Short mmCIF file of C-alpha atoms (C1' of nucleotides) in Angstrom, two decimals:
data_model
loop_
_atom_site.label_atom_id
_atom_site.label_comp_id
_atom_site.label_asym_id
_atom_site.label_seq_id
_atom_site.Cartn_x
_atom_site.Cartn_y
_atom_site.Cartn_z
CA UNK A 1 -21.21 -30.18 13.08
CA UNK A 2 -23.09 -33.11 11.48
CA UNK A 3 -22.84 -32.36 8.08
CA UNK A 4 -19.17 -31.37 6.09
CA UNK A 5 -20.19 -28.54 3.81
CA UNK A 6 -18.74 -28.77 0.17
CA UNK A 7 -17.89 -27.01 -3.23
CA UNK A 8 -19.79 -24.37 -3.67
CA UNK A 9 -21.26 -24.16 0.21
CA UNK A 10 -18.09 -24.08 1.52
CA UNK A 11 -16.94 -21.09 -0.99
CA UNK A 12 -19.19 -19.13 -0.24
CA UNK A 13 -19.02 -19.40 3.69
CA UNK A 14 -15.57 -18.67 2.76
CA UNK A 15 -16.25 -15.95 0.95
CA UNK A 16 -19.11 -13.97 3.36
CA UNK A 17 -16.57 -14.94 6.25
CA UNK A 18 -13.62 -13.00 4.27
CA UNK A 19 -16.16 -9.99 3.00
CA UNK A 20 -17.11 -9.63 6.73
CA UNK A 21 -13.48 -9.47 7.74
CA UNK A 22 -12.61 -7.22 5.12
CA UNK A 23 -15.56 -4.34 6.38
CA UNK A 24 -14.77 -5.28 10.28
CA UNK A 25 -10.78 -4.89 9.27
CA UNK A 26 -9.89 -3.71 6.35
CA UNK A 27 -7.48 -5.17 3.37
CA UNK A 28 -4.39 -5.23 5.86
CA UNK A 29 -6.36 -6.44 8.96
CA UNK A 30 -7.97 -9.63 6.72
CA UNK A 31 -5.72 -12.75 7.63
CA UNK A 32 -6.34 -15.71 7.04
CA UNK A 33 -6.26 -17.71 10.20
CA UNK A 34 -9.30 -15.47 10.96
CA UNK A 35 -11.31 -16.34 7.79
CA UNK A 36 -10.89 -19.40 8.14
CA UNK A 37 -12.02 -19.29 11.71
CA UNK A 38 -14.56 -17.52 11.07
CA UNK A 39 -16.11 -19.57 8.23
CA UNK A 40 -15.78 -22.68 10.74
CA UNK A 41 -13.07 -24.44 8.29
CA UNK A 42 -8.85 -24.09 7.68
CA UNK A 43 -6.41 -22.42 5.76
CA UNK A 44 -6.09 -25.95 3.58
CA UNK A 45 -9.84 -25.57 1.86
CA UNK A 46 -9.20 -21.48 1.56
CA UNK A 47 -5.43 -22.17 -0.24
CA UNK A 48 -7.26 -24.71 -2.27
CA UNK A 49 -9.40 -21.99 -4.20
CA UNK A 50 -7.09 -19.11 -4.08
CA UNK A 51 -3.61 -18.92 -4.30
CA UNK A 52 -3.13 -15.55 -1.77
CA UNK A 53 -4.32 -13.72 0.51
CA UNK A 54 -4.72 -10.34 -2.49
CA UNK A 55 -6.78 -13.08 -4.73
CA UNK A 56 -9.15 -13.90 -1.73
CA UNK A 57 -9.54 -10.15 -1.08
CA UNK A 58 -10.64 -9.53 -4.18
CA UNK A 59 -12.86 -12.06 -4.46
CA UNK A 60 -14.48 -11.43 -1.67
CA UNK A 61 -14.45 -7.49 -1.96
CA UNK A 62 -16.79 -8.56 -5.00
CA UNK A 63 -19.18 -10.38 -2.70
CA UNK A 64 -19.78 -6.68 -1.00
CA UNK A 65 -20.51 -4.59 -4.67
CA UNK A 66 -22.90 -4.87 -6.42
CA UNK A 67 -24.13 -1.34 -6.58
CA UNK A 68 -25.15 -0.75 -10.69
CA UNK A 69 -26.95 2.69 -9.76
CA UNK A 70 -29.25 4.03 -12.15
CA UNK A 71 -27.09 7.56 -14.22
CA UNK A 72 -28.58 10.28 -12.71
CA UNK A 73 -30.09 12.44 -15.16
CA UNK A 74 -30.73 15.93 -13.34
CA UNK A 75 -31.58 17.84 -16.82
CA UNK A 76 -27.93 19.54 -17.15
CA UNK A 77 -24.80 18.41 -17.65
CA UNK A 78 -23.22 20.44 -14.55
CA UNK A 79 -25.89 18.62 -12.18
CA UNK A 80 -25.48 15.27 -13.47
CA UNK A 81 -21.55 15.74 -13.33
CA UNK A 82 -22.08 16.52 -9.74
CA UNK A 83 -24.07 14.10 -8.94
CA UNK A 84 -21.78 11.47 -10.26
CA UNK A 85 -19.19 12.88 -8.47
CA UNK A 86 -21.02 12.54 -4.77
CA UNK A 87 -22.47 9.45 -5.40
CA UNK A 88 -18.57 8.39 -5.88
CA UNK A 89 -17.64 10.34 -3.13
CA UNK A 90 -19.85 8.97 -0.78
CA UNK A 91 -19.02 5.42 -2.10
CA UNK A 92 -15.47 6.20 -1.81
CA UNK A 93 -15.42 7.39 1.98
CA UNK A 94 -18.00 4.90 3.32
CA UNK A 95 -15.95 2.11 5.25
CA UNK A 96 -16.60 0.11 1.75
CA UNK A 97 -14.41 2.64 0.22
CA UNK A 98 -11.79 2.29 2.59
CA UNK A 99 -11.09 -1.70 1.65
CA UNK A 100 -11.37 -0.84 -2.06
CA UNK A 101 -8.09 1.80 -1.33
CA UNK A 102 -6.92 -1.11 0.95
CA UNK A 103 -6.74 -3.55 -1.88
CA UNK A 104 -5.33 -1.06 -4.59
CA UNK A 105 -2.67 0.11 -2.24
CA UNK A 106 -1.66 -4.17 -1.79
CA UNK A 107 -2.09 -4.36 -5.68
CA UNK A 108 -0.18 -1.07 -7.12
CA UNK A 109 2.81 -3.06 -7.65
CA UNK A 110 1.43 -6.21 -9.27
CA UNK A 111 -0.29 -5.75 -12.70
CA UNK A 112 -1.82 -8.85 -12.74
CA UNK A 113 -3.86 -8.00 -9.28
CA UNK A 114 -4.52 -4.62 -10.84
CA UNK A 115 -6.36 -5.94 -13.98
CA UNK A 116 -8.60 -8.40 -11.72
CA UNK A 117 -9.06 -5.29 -9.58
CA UNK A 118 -10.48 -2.98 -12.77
CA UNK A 119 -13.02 -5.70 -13.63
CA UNK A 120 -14.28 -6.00 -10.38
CA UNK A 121 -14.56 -2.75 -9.18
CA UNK A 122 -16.59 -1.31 -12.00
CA UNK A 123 -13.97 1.54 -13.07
CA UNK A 124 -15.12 0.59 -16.80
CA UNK A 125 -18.53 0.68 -15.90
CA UNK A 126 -17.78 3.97 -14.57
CA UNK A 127 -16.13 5.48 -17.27
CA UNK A 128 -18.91 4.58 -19.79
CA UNK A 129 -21.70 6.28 -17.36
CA UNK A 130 -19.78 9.45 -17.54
CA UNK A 131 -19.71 9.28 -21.59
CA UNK A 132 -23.05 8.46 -21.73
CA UNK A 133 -23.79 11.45 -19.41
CA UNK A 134 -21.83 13.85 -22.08
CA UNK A 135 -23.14 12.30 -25.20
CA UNK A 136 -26.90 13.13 -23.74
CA UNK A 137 -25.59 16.75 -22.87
CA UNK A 138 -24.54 16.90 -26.86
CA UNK A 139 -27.88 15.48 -27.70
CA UNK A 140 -29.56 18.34 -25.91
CA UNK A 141 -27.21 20.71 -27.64
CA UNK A 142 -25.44 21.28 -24.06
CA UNK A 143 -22.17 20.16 -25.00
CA UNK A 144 -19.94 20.30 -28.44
CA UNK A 145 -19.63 17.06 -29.90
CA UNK A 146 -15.92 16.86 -29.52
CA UNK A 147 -16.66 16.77 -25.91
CA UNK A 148 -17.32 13.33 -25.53
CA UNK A 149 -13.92 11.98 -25.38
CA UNK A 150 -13.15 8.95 -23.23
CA UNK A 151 -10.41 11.07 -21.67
CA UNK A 152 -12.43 13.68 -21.10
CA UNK A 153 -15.14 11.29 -19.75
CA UNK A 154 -12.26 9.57 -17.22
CA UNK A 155 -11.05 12.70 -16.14
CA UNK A 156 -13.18 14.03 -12.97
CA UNK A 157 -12.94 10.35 -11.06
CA UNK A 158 -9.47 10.49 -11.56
CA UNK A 159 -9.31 14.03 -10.13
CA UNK A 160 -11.65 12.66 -7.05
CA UNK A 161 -9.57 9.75 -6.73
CA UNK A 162 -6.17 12.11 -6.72
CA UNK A 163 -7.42 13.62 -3.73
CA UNK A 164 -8.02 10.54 -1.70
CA UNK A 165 -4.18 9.83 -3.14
CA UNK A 166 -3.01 13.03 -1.99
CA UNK A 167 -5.39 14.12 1.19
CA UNK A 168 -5.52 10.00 2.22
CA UNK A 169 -8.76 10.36 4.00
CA UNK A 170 -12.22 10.27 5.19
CA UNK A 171 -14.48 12.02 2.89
CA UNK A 172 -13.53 15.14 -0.22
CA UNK A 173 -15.52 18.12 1.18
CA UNK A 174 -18.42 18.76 -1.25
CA UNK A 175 -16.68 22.25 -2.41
CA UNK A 176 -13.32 20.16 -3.89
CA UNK A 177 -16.84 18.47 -5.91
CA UNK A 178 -18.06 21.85 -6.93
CA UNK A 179 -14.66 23.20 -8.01
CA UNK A 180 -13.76 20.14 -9.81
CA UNK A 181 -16.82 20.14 -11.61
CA UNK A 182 -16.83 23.68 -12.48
CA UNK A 183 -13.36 24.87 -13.13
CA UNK A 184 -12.05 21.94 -14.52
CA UNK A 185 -15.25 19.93 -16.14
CA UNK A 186 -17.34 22.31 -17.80
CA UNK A 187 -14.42 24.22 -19.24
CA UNK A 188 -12.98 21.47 -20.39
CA UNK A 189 -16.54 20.66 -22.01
CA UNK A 190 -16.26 23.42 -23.54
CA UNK A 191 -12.64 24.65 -24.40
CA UNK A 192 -13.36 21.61 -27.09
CA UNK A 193 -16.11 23.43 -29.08
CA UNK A 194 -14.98 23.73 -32.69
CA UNK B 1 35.44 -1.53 14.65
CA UNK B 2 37.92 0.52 17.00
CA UNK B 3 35.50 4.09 17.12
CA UNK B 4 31.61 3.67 17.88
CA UNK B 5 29.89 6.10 15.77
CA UNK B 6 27.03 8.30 17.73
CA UNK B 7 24.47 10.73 16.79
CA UNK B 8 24.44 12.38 13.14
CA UNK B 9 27.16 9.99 11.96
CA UNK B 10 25.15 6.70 13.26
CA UNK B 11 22.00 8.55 12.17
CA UNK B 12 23.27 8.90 8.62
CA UNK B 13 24.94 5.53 8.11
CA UNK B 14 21.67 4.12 8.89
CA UNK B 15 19.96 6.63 6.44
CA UNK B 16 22.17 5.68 3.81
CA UNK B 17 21.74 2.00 4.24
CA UNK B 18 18.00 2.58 4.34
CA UNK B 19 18.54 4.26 1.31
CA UNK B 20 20.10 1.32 -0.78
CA UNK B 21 17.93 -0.98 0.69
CA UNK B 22 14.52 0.68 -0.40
CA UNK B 23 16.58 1.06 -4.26
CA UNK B 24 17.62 -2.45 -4.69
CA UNK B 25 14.49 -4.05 -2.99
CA UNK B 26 11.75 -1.44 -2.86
CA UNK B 27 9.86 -0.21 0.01
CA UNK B 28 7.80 -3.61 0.58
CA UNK B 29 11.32 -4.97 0.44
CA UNK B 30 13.38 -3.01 2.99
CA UNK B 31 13.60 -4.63 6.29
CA UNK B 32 14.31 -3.49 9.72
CA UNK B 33 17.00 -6.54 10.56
CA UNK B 34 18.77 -5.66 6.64
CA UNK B 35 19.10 -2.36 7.18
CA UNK B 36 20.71 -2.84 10.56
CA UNK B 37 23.07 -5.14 9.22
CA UNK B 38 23.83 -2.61 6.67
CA UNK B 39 24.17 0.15 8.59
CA UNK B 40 26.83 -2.12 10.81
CA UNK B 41 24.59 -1.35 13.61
CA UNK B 42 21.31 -2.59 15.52
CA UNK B 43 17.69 -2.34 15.46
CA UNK B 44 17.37 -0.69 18.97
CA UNK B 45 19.40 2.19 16.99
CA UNK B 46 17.25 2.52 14.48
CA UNK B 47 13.67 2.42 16.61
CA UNK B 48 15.32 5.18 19.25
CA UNK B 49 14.88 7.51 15.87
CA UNK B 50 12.20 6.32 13.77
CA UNK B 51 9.05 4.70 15.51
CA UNK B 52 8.12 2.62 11.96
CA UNK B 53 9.70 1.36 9.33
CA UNK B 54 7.46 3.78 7.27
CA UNK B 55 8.98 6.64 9.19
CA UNK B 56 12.25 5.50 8.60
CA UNK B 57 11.30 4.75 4.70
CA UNK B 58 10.37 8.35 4.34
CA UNK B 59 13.11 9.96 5.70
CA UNK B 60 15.55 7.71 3.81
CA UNK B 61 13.47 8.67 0.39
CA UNK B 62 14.19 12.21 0.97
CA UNK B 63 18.04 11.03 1.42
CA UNK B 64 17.67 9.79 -2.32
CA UNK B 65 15.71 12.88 -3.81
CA UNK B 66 17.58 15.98 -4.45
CA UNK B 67 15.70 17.06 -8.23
CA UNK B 68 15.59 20.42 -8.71
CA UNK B 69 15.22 20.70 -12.27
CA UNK B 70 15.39 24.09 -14.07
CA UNK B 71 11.44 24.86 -15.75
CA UNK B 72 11.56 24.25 -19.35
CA UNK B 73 10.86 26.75 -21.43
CA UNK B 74 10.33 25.88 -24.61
CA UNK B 75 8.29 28.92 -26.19
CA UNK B 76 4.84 27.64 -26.16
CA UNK B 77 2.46 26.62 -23.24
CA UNK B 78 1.65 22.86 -25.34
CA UNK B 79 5.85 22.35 -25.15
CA UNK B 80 5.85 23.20 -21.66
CA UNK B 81 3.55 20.82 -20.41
CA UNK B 82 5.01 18.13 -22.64
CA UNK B 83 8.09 18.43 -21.31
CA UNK B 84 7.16 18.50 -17.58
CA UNK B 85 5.17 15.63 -17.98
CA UNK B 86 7.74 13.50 -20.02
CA UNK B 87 10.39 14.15 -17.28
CA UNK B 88 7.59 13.19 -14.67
CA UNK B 89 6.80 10.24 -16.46
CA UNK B 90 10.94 9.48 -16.24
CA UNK B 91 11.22 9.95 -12.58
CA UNK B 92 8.37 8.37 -12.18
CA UNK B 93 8.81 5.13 -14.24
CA UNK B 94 12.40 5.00 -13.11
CA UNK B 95 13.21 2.30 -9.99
CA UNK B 96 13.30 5.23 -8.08
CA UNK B 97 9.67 6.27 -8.66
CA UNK B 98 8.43 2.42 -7.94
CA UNK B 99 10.10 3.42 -4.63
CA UNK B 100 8.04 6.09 -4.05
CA UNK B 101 5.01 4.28 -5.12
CA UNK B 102 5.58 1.71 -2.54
CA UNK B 103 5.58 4.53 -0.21
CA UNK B 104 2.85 6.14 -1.39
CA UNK B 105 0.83 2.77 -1.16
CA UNK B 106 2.39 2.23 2.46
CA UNK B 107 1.51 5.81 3.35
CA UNK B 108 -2.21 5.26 2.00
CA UNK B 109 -4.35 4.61 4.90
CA UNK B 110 -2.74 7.23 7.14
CA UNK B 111 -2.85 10.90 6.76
CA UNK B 112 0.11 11.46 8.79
CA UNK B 113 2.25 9.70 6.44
CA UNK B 114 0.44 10.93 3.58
CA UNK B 115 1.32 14.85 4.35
CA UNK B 116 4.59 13.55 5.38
CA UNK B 117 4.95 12.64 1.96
CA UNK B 118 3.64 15.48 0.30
CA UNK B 119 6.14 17.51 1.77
CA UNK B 120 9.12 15.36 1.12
CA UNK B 121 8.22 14.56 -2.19
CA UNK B 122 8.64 17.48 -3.83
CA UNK B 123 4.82 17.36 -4.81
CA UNK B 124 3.84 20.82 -3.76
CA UNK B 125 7.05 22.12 -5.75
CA UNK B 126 5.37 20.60 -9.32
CA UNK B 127 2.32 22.32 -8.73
CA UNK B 128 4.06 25.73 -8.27
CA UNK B 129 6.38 25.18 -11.16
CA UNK B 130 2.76 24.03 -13.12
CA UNK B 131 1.59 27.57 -12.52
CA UNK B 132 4.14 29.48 -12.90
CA UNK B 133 4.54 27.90 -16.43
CA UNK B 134 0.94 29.03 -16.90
CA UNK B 135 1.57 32.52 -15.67
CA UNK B 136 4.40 32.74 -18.55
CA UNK B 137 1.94 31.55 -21.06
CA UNK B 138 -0.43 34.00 -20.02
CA UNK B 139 2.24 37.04 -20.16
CA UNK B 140 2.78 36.14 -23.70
CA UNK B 141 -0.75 36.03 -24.71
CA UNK B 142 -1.03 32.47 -25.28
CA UNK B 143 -3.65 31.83 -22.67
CA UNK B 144 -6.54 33.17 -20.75
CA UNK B 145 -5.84 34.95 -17.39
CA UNK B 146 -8.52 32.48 -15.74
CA UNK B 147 -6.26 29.80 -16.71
CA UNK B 148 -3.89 30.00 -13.56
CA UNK B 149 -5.95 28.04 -11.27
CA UNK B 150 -4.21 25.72 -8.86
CA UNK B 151 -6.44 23.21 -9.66
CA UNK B 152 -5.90 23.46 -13.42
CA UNK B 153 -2.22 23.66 -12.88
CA UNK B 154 -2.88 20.13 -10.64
CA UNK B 155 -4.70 18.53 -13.28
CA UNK B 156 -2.09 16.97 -15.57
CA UNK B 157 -0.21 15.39 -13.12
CA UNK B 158 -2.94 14.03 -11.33
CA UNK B 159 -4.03 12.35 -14.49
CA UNK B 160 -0.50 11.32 -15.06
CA UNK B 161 -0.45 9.60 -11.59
CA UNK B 162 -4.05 7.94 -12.36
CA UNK B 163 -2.42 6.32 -15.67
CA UNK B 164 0.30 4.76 -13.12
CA UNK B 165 -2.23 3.81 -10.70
CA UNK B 166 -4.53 2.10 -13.35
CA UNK B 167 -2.38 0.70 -15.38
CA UNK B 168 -0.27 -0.12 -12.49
CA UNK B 169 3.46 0.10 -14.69
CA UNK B 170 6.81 0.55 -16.09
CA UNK B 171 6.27 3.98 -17.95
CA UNK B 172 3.27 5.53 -19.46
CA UNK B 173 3.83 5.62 -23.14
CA UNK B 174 4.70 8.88 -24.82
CA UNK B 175 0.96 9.09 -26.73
CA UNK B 176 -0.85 9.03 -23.60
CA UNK B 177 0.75 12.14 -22.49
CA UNK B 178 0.29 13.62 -25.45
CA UNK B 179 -3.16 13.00 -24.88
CA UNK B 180 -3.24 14.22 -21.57
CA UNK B 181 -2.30 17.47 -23.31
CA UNK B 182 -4.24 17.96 -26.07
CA UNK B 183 -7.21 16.51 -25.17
CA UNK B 184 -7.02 17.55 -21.91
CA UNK B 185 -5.24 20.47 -20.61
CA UNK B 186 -5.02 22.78 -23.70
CA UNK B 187 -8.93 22.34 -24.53
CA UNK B 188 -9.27 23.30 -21.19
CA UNK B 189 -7.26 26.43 -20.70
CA UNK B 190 -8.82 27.58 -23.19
CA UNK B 191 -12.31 26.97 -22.38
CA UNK B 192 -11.55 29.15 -19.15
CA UNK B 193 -11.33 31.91 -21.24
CA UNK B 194 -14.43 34.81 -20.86
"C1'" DC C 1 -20.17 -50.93 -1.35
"C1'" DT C 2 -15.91 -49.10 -2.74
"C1'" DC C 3 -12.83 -45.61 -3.69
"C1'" DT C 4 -11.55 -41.17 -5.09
"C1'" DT C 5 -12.01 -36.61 -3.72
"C1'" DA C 6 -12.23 -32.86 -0.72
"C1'" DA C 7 -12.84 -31.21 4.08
"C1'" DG C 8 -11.07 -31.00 8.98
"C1'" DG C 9 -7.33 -30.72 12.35
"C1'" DT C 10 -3.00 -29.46 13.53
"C1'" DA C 11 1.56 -28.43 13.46
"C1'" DC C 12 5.31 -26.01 11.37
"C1'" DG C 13 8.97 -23.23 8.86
"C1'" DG C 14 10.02 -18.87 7.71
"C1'" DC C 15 10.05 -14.15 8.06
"C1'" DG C 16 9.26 -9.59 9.85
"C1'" DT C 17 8.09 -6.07 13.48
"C1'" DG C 18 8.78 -4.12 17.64
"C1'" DT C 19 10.47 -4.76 22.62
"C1'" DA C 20 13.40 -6.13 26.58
"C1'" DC C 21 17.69 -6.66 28.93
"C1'" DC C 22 22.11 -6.37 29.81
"C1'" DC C 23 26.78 -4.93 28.64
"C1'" DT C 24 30.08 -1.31 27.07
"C1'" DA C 25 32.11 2.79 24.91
"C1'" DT C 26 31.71 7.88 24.78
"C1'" DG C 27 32.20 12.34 26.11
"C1'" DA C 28 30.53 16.15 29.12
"C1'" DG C 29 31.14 18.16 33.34
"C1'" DA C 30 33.05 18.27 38.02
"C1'" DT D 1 41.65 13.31 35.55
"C1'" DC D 2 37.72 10.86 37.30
"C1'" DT D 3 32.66 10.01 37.28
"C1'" DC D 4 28.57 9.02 35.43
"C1'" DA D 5 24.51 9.66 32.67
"C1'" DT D 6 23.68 8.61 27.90
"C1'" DA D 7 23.47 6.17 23.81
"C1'" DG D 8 25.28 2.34 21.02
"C1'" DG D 9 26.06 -2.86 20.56
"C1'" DG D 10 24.56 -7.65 20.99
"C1'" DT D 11 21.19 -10.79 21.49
"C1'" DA D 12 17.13 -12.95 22.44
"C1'" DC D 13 12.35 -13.11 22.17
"C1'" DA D 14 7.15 -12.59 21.96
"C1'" DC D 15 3.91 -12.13 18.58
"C1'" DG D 16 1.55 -12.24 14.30
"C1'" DC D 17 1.07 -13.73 9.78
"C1'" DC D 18 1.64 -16.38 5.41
"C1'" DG D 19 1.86 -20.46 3.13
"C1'" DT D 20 2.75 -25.64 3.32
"C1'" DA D 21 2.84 -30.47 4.85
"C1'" DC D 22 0.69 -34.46 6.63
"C1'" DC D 23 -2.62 -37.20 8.31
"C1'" DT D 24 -7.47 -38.37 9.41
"C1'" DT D 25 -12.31 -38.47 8.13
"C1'" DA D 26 -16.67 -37.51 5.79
"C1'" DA D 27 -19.15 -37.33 1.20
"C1'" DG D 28 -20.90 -38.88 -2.74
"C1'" DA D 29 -20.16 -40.81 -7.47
"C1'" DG D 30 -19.88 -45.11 -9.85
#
DNA sequence: CTCTTAAGGTACGGCGTGTACCCTATGAGA
DNA sequence: TCTCATAGGGTACACGCCGTACCTTAAGAG
């Protein structure tokens, strides 16, 4: 240990150390006595740059995403709806997943978390993929214009992410996809012709 | 302290204290050691019934939740769903609801808990009352028979909950559920239709 | 070369969970 | 009525974690 690493250096040891804690552990099994061990410094120079353990997590759940897939663009609106859908799935289940619930479960009560959360975790993003998907279904003359309604656009992920709420785990089996897709998204689509 | 209370009584004075603990401090809130105190009794009580606080959190929420409400009926499907979801969006954004949301958030990473609190929480009960308020609308003519679909009858409430686990707050203002109805639900029982 | 700034080291206070141990009332059954 | 297994009461404690305080020491700007 010749050399005292600084500023930025010492951030972002901090900062890999926490990221690996969080995919080895979890939200709940990230403390901080083991970040800071494991980033070779102490609590002091962690509490200096983030005033909790939830602001840490976050910013350290951002070191792991960075995803920014391509929209899929299968040639119909029900394929590129289900696509979406098991892309997020898959994101959702992988052990990646799992810390994202972690954090949101530690941050349902505090607003403030919640709206450092939304940034971060690319919900917006998100959200305008799916509206983009619709508005290139009404370009092709798929979908009625009315269709592409940010509510409309929002509503699938949050019907993915009520069954993680209400199931709690591992992965949504790929029918629950299907059927969310087809008897609640494409009616939908459509029920707003005219 | 002349009498030592055992079995249901002891059980239920340490229910009840559970109780007011998780309503004036919440679920994050409620300790072991308070609600000993409270129940005038000991922790080694409390852990011969329950073997976590969560356990013991859930069973004292279903010592506070005793709904029941009647089905409104007001005449047409669009009042209906209204109402259901305004008198969600009370129970929900009432201290009592932040209770179960701490619960819920608790319960989040384990699927034990989770179905646990499915069944206490009167969960399974909304989506049959959903339904059945579809089935009416259907007898009347007001809706498609393809309408009553569990998962259609799901769908408002799940986007309910996604507006309190977004926004992460007090209530959910009345427009939003409004919304959630006619952008939402009514386009899409109708679109279910042929 | 000095001096401010930030890192390292370490020790705590405080709180909360879950367990251990030992004592004592209760009530069922002989 | 007496005995005795059972369950409650009291208390202490190990353990883990968060967040803070305090002091020492390197780094690097001026």
């Amino acid at each position: 240990m010749t050399t005292r690493r600084r500023g930025k250096d010492l951030e972002d040891a901090i900062l890999s150390a926490a990221a690996e804690e969080l995919r080895e552990s979890g939200y709940p099994g990230m403390t901080m006595d083991r970040v800071a061990a494991r980033a070779g410094t102490n609590k002091n120079a962690i509490y200096r740059r983030w005033p909790h353990r939830a602001a840490l997590g976050i910013a350290a759940y951002r070191h792991l995403a960075d995803a920014a897939m391509p929209d899929p663009d299968t040639g119909t609106l029900r394929g590129d709806a289900l696509e979406m859908l098991r892309r997020a799935n898959e994101t959702w289940s992988s052990p990646f997943g799992a810390i994202l619930r972690g954090l949101l479960a530690a941050a349902a009560d505090d607003p403030e978390l919640l709206t450092l959360m939304r940034e971060r975790s690319g919900a917006d993003t998100m959200d305008r993929a799916w509206l983009a998907m619709i508005q290139r279904a009404v370009a092709r003359g798929e979908a009625p214009g009315e269709a592409a309604h940010p509510r409309v656009a929002a509503t699938p992920m949050t019907l993915l992410r009520g069954e993680y709420a209400t199931r709690g785990i591992p992965s949504v089996p790929d029918e629950i996809l299907v059927e969310i897709v087809d008897e609640v998204f494409l009616p939908l689509v459509r029920g707003r012709a005219g």
